[in-house]
PDB file of C-alpha atoms in Angstrom:
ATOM      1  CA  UNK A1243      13.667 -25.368   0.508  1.00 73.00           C
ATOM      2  CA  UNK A1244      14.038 -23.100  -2.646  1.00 74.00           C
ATOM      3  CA  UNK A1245      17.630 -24.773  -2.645  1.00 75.00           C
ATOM      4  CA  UNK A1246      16.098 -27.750  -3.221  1.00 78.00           C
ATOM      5  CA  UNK A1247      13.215 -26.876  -5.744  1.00 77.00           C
ATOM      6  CA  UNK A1248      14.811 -24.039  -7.435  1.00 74.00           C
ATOM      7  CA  UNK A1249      13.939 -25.774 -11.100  1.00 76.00           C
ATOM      8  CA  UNK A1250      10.152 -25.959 -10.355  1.00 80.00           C
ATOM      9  CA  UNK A1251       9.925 -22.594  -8.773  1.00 79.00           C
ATOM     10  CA  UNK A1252       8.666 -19.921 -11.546  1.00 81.00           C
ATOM     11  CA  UNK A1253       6.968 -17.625  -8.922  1.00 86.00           C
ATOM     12  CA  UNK A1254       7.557 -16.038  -5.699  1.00 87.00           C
ATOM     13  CA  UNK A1255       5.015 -13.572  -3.929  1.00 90.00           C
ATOM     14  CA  UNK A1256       6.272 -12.051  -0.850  1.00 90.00           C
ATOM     15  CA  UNK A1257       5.382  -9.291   1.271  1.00 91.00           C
ATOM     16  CA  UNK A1258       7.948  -6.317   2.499  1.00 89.00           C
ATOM     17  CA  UNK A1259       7.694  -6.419   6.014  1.00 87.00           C
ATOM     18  CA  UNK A1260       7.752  -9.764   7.725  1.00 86.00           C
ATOM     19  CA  UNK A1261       9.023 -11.030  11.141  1.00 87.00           C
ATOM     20  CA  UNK A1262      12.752 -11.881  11.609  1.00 88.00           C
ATOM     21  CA  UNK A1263      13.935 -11.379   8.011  1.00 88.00           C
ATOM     22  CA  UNK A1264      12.183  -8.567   5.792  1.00 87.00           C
ATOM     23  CA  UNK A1265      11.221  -9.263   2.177  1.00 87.00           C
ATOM     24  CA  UNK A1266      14.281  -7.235   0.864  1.00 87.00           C
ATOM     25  CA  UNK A1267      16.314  -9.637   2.925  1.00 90.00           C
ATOM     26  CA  UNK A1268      14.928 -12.535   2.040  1.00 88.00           C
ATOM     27  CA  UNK A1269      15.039 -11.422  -1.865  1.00 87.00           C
ATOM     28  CA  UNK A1270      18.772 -10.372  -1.165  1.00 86.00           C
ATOM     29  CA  UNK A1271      18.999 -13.908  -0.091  1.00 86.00           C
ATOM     30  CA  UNK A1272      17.680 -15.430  -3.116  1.00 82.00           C
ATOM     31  CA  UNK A1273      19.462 -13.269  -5.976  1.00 81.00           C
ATOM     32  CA  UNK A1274      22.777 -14.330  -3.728  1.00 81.00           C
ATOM     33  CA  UNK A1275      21.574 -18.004  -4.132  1.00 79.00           C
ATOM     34  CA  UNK A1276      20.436 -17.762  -7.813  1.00 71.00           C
ATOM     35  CA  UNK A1277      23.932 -16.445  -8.751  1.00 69.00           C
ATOM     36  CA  UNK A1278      25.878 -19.681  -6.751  1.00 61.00           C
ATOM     37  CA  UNK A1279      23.367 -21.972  -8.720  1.00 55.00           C
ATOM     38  CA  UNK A1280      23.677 -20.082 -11.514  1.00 56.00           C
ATOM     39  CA  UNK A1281      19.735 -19.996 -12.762  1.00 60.00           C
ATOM     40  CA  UNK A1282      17.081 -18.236 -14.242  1.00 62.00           C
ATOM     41  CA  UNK A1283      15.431 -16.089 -11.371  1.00 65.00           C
ATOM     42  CA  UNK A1284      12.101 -16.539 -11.198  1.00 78.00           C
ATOM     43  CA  UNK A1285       9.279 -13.823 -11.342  1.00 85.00           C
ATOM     44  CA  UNK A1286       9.052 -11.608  -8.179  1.00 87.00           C
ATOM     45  CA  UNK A1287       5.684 -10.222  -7.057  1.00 89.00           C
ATOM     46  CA  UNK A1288       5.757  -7.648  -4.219  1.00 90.00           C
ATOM     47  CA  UNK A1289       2.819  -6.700  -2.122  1.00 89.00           C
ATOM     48  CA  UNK A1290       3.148  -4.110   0.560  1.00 88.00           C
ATOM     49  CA  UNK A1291       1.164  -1.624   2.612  1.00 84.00           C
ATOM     50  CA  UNK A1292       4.453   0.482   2.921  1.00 79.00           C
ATOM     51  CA  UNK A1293       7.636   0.210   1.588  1.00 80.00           C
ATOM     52  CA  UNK A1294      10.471   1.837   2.817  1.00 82.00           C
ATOM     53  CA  UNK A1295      12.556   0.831  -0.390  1.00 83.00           C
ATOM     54  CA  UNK A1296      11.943   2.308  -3.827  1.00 84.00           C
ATOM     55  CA  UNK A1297      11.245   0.291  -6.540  1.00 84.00           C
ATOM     56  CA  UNK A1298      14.754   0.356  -8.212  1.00 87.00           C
ATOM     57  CA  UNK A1299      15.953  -1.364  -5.292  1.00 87.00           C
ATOM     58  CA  UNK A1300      13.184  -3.375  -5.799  1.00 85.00           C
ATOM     59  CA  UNK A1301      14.168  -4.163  -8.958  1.00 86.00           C
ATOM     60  CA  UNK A1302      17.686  -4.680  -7.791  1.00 84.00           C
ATOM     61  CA  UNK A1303      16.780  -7.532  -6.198  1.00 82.00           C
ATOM     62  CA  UNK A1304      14.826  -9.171  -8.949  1.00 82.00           C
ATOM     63  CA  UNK A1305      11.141  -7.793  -8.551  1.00 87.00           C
ATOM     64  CA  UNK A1306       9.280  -7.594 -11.369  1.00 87.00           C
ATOM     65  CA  UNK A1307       6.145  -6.188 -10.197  1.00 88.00           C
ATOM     66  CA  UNK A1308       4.895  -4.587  -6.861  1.00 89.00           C
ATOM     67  CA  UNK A1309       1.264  -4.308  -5.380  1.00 90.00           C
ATOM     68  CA  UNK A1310      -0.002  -1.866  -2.937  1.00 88.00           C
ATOM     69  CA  UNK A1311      -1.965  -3.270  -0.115  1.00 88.00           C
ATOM     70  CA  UNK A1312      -5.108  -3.187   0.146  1.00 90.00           C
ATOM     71  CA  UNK A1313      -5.819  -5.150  -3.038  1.00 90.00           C
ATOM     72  CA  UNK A1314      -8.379  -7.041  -4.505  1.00 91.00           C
ATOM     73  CA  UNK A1315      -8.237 -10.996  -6.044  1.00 92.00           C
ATOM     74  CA  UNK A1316      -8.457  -9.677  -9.288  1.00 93.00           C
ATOM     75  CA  UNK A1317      -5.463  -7.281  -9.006  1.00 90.00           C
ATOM     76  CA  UNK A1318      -2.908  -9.848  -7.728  1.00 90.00           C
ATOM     77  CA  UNK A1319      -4.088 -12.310 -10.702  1.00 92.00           C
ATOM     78  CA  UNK A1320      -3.642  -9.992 -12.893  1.00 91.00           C
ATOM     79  CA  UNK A1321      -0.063  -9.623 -11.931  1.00 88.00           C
ATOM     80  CA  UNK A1322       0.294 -13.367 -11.727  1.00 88.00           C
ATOM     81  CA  UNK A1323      -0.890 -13.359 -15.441  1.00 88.00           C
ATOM     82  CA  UNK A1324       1.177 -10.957 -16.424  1.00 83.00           C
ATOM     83  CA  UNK A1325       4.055 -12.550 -15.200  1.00 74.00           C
ATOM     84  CA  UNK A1326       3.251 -15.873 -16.603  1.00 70.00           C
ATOM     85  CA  UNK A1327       3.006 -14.176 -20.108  1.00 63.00           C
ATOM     86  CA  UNK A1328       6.879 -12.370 -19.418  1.00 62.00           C
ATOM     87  CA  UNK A1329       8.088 -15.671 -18.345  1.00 53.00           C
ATOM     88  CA  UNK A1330       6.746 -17.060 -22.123  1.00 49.00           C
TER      89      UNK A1330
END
């Protein structure tokens, strides 16, 4: 899917810990992919409860900003905001 819409994709939000492939995984996944296509990565946005990474992995992998569950509406627009303005 993000193979296939990789030009219209700006944002990705994605938790840590998911069934069958983590969200370190699946961002491994997509850095791997964005090198073979050769594009501009899109904005990462993090959210977890608990992670058991640090945040320079994190931003190994392309993050560019991480939330701590619980948050609020505003909190995670505010991060979408912010990484609309970056992307400017």
């Amino acid at each position: 899917l993000y193979k296939q819409n990789y030009m219209d994709i700006r944002l990705i939000i994605t938790d840590i810990q998911m069934p069958v492939m983590n969200g370190y995984e699946f961002l491994n996944s997509l850095l791997e992919l964005d090198s073979k296509l050769k594009i501009n990565n899109p904005k990462i946005i993090v959210v977890s409860g608990h992670s058991p990474y640090s945040i320079e992995e994190l931003k190994a992998v392309g993050v560019s900003s991480f939330i701590e569950k619980p948050f609020g509406m505003q909190s995670i627009l505010k991060e979408i905001e912010n990484s609309s303005l970056r992307a400017s």
